[in-house]
Short mmCIF file of C-alpha atoms in Angstrom, two decimals:
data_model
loop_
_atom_site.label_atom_id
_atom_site.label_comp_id
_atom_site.label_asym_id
_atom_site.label_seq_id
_atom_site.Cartn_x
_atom_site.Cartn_y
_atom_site.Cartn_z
CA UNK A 1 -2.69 7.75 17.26
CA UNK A 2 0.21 6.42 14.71
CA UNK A 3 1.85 3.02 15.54
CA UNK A 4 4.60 2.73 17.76
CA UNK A 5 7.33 0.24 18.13
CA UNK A 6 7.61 -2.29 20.56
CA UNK A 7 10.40 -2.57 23.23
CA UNK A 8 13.11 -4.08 21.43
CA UNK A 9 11.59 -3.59 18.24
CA UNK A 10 13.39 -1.80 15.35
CA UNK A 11 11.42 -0.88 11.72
CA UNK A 12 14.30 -1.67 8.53
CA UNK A 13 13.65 -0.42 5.07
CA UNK A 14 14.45 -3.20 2.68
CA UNK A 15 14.84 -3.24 -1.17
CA UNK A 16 14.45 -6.65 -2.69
CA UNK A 17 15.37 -7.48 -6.53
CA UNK A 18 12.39 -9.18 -7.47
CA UNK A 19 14.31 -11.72 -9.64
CA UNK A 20 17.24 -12.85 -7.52
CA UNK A 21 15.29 -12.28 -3.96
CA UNK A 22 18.90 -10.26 -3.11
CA UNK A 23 18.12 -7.96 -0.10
CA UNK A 24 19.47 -4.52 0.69
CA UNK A 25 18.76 -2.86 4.14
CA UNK A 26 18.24 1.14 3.20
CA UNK A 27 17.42 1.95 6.48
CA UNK A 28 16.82 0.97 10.48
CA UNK A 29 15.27 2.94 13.28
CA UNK A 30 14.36 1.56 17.02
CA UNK A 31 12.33 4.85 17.54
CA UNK A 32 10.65 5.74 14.19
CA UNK A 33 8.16 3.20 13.03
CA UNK A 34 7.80 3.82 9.51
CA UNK A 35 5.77 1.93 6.65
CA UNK A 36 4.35 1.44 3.43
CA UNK A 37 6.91 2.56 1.11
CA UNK A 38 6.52 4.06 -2.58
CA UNK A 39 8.93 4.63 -5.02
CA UNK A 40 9.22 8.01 -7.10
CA UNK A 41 8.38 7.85 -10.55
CA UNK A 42 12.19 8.76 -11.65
CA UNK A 43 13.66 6.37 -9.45
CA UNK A 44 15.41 8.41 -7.16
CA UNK A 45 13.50 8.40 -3.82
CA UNK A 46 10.95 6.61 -1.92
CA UNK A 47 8.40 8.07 0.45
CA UNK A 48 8.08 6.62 3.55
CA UNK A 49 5.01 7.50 6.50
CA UNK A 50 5.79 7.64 10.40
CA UNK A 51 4.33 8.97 13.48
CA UNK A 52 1.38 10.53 11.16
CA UNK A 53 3.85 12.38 8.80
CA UNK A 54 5.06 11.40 5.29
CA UNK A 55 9.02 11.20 4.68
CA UNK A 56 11.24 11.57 1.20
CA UNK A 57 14.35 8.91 1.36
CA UNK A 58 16.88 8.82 -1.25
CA UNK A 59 17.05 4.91 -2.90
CA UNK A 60 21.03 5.20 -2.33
CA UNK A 61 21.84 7.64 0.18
CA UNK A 62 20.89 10.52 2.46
CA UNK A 63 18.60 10.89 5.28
CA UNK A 64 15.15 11.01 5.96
CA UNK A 65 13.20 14.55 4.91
CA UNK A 66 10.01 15.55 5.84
CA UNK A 67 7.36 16.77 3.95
CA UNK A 68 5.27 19.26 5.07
CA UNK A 69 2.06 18.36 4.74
CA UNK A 70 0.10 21.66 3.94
CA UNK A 71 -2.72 21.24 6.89
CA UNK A 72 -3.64 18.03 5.30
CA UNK A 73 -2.89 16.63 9.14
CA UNK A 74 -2.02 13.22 10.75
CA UNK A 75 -2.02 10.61 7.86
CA UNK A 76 -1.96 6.87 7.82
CA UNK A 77 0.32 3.93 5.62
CA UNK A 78 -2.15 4.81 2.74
CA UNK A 79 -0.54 7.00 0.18
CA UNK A 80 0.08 7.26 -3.60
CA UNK A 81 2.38 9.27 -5.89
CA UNK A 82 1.47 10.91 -8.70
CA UNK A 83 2.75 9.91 -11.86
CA UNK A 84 4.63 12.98 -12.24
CA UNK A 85 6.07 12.99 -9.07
CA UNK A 86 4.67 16.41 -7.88
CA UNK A 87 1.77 15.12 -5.90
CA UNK A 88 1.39 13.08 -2.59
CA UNK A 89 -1.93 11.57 -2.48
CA UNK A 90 -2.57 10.54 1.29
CA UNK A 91 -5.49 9.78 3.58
CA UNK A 92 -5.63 11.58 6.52
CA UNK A 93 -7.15 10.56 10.09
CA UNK A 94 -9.89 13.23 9.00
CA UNK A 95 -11.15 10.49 7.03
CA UNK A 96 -10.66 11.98 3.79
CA UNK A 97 -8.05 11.99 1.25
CA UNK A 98 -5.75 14.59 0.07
CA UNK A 99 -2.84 16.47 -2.59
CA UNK A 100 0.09 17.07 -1.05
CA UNK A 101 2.27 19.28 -3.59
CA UNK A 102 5.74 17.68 -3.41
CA UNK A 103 7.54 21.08 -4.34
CA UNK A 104 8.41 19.61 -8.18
CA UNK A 105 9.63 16.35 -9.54
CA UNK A 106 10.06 14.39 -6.36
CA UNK A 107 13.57 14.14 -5.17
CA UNK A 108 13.72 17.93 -5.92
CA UNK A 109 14.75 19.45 -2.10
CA UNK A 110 13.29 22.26 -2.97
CA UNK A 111 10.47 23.58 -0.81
CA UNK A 112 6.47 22.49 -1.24
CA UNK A 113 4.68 24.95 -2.50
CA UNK A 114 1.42 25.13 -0.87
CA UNK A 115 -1.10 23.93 1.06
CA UNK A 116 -2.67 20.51 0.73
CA UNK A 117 -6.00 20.09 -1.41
CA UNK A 118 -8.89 17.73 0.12
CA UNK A 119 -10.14 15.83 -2.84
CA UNK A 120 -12.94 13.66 -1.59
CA UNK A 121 -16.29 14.21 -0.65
CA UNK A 122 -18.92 13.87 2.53
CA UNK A 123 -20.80 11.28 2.35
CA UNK A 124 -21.86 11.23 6.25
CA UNK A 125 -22.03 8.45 8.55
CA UNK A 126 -18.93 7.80 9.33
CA UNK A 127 -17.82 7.18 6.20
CA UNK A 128 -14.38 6.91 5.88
CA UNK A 129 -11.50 6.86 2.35
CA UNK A 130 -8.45 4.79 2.02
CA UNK A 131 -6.38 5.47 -0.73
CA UNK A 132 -4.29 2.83 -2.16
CA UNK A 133 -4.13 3.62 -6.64
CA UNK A 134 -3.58 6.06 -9.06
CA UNK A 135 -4.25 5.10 -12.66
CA UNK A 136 -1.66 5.67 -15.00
CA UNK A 137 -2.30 8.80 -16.30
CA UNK A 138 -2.72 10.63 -13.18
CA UNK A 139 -6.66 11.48 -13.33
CA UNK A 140 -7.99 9.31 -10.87
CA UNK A 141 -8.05 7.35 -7.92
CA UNK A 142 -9.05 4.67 -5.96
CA UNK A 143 -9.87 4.10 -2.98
CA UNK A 144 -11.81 1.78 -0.30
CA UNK A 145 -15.03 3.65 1.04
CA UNK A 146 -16.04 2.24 4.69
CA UNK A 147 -19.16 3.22 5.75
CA UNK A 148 -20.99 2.24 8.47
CA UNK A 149 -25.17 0.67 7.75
CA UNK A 150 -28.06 0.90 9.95
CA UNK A 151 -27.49 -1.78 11.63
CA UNK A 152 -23.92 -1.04 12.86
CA UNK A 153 -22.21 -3.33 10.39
CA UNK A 154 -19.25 -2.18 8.64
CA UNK A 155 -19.01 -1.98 4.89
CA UNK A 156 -16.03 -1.45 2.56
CA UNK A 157 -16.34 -1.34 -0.95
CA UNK A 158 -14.29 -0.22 -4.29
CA UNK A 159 -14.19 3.61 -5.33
CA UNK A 160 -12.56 5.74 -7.84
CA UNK A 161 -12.96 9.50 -7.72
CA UNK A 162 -11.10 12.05 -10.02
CA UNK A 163 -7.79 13.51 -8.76
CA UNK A 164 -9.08 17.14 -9.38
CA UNK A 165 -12.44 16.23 -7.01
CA UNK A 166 -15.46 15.57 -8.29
CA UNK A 167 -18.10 12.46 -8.44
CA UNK A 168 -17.05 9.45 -6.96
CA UNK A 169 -17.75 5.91 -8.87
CA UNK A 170 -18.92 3.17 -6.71
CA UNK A 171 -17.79 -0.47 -8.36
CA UNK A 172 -18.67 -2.75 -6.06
CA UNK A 173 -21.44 -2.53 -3.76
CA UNK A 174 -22.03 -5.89 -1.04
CA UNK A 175 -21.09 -6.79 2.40
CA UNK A 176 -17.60 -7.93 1.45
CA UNK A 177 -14.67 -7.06 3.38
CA UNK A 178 -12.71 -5.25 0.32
CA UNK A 179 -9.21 -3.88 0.71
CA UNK A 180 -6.32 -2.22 -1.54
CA UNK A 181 -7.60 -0.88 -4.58
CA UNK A 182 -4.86 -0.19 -6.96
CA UNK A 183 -4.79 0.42 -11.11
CA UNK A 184 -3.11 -1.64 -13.04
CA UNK A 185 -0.58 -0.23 -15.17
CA UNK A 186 -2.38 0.13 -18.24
CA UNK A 187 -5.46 1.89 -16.40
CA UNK A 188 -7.96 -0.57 -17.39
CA UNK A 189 -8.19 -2.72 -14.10
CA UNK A 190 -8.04 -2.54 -11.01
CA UNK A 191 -6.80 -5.21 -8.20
CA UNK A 192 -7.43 -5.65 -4.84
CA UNK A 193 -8.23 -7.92 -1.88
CA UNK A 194 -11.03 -9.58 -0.62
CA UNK A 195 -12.97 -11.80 2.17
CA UNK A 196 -15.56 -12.58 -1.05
CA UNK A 197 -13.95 -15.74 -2.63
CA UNK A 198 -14.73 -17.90 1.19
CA UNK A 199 -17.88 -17.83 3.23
CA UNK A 200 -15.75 -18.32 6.09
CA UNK A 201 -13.84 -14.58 7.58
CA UNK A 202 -10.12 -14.95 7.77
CA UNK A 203 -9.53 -16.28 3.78
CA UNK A 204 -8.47 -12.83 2.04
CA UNK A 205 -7.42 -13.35 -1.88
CA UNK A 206 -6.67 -11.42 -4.82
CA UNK A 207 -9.22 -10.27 -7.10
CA UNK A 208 -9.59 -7.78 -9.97
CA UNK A 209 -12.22 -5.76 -12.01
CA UNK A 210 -12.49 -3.16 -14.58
CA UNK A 211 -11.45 0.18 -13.59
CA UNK A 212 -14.73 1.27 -14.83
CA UNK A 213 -16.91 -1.64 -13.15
CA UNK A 214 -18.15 -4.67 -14.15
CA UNK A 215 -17.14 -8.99 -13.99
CA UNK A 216 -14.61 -9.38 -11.51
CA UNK A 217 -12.18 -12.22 -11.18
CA UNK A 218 -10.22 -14.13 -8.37
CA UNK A 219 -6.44 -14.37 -9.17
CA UNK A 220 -5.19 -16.32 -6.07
CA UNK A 221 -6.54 -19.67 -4.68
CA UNK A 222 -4.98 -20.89 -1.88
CA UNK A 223 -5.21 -21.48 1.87
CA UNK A 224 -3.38 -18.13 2.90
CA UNK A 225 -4.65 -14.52 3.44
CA UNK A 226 -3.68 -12.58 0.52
CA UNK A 227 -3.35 -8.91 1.15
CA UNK A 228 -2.41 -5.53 -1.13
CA UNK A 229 -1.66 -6.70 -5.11
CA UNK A 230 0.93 -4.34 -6.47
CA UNK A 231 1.13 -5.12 -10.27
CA UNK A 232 4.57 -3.99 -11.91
CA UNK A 233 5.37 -1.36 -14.07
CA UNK A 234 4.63 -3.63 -16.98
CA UNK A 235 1.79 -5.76 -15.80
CA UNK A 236 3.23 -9.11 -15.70
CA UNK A 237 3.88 -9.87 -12.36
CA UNK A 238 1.87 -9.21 -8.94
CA UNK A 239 3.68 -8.60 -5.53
CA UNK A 240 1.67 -8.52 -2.29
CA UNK A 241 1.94 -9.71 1.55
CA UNK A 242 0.81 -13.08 2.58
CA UNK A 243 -0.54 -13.43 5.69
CA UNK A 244 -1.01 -16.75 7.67
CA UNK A 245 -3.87 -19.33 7.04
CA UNK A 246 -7.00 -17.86 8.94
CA UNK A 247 -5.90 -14.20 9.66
CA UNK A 248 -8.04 -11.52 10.30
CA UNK A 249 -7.47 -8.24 8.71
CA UNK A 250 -4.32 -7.41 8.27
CA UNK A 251 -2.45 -6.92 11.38
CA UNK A 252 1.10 -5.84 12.54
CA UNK A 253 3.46 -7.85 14.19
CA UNK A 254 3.27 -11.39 12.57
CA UNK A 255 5.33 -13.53 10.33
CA UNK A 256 3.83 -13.13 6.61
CA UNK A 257 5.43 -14.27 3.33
CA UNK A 258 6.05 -11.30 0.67
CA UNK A 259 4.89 -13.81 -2.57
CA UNK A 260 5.10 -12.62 -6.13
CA UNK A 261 2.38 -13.82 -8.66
CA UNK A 262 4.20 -14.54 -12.20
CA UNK A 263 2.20 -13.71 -15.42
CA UNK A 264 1.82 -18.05 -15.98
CA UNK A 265 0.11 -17.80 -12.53
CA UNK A 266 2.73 -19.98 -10.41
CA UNK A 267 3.22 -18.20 -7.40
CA UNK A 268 6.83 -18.17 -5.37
CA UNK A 269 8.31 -16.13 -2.54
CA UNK A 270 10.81 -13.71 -2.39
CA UNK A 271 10.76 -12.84 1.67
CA UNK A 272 10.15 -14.23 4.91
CA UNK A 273 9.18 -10.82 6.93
CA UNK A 274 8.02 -10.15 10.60
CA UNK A 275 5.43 -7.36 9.85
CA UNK A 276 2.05 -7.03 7.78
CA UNK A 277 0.69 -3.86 8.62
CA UNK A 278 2.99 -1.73 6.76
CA UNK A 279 5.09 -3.60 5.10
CA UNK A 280 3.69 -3.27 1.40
CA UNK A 281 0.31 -1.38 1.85
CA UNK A 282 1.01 0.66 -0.96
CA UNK A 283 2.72 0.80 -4.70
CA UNK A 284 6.07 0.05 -3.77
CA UNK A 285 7.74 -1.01 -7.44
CA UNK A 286 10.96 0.47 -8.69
CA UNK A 287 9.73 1.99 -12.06
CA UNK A 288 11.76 -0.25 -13.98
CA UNK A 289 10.12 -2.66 -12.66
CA UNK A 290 13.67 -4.68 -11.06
CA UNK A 291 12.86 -4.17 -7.24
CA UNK A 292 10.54 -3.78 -5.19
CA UNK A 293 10.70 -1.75 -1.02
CA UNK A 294 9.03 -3.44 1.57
CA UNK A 295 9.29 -2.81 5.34
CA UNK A 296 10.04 -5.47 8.50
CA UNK A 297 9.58 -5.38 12.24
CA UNK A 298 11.89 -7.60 13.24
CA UNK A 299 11.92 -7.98 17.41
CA UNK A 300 15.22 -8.71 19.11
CA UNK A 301 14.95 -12.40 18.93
CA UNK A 302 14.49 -12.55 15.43
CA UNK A 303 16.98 -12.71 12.62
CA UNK A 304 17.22 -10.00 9.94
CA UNK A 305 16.93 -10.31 6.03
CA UNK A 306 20.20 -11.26 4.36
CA UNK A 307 21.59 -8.01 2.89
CA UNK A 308 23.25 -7.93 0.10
#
């Protein structure tokens, strides 16, 4: 079943400029919890999940629109665009990922046009996709696989499988907790969290590797639980959500930093946020790589962002 606010609880829409940490709320709902914004290749929309169905939102103005999902069913926060803008990528509580036609260049109102495509395969056992990357020129995508062993222990580990369907490309294969798998903007990397960097659980930090396998290496080093790296549009700069010191997964309803990692590898933050589930799961960068979307959850008793 899709999240659901709290009593007193409200879900705002936020767009941040990533330089001068100025804060615009786009949008606030007390009875639609939404999350995990992405931004449209042209600029003009974002798309926005809720109550199992995906949303279009102009940046500026309008109201939320549905789109239909084509019998791809109830979906979760993880969700991609293409880089063309006609294709939703999305996994689906059937535990599989897949296309969504978006009816054109999104932030076209015209109608989809046609049912959704399931891309991945069965691999049995429980086994289960979460889409979080598309590389650059639209071909394929990655994804965490969780399967399930022998012995009941969980598993998740790095994927990519083409866009069209076909083979899917394990890269990383051990008992890690593994989360977040997104391409960097040139294609030949691919970032994402992990539990591997600590023998201890509850230490979650940034990590990449090539796109087609190989050497990986830790980008983050600290005491906090480092969650969902969203290079920008020009690869010089890493945004993801920063949970407290000794955090489990990544759960809802807490206070975590939004931090941005700079290309010289200081590290600063640009928001204070009641959330983590949700807030940044997926892409969320403006293409022009200015601003980024995020999401809070702010209770009654708390404060909101400063708006600009």
């Amino acid at each position: 079943m899709a999240r659901q606010l709290r009593d007193g609880q409200r879900a705002e829409l936020w767009v941040i400029d990533v330089d001068t940490a100025a804060a615009t709320l786009r949008l606030s709902s007390d009875t639609l919890l939404f999350e995990a914004p992405n931004w449209s290749p042209d600029g003009a929309s974002l798309v926005l999940n809720g109550d199992g169905r995906l949303f279009r939102l102009g940046v500026d103005d309008g109201d939320l629109e549905e789109i239909a999902l084509g019998g791809a069913g109830e979906i979760n926060n993880d969700h991609v665009i293409s880089p063309d803008g006609r294709t939703a990528y999305v996994s689906s509580e059937d535990g599989h990922i897949h296309a969504v036609p978006l009816g054109g260049s999104l932030g076209d109102s015209s109608q989809d046009d046609g049912g959704a495509r399931r891309v991945t395969n069965d691999h049995g056992g429980g086994f289960r996709h979460y889409l979080h990357g598309v590389s650059p020129d639209g071909q394929l995508l990655a994804y965490i696989g969780l399967s399930v062993d022998g012995a009941g222990m969980v598993r998740t580990n790095v994927h990519t499988i083409p866009a069209a369907g076909g083979p899917d490309a394990q890269l990383t294969d051990d008992s890690f907790p593994d989360d977040g798998a997104e391409f960097s903007p040139d294609g030949q990397w691919i970032y994402f969290n992990s539990e591997r960097g600590s023998a201890e659980p509850g230490h979650a930090q940034l990590f990449c590797l090539p796109a087609g396998g190989g050497t990986l290496e830790q980008l983050t080093f600290d005491e906090r639980v480092n969650w969902f790296p969203h290079p920008s549009p020009d690869g010089t700069r890493i945004a993801y959500v920063s949970f407290p010191p000794g955090t489990l997964g990544h759960p809802a309803d807490v206070d975590v930093v939004v931090r941005v990692l700079e290309a010289d590898g200081t590290v600063r933050d640009l928001a204070h946020v009641f959330g983590g589930q949700g807030t940044m799961n997926v892409p969320s960068w403006d293409p022009t790589g200015r601003r980024i979307a995020i999401v809070a959850y702010p209770l009654q008793t708390l404060p909101p962002l400063e708006s600009s």
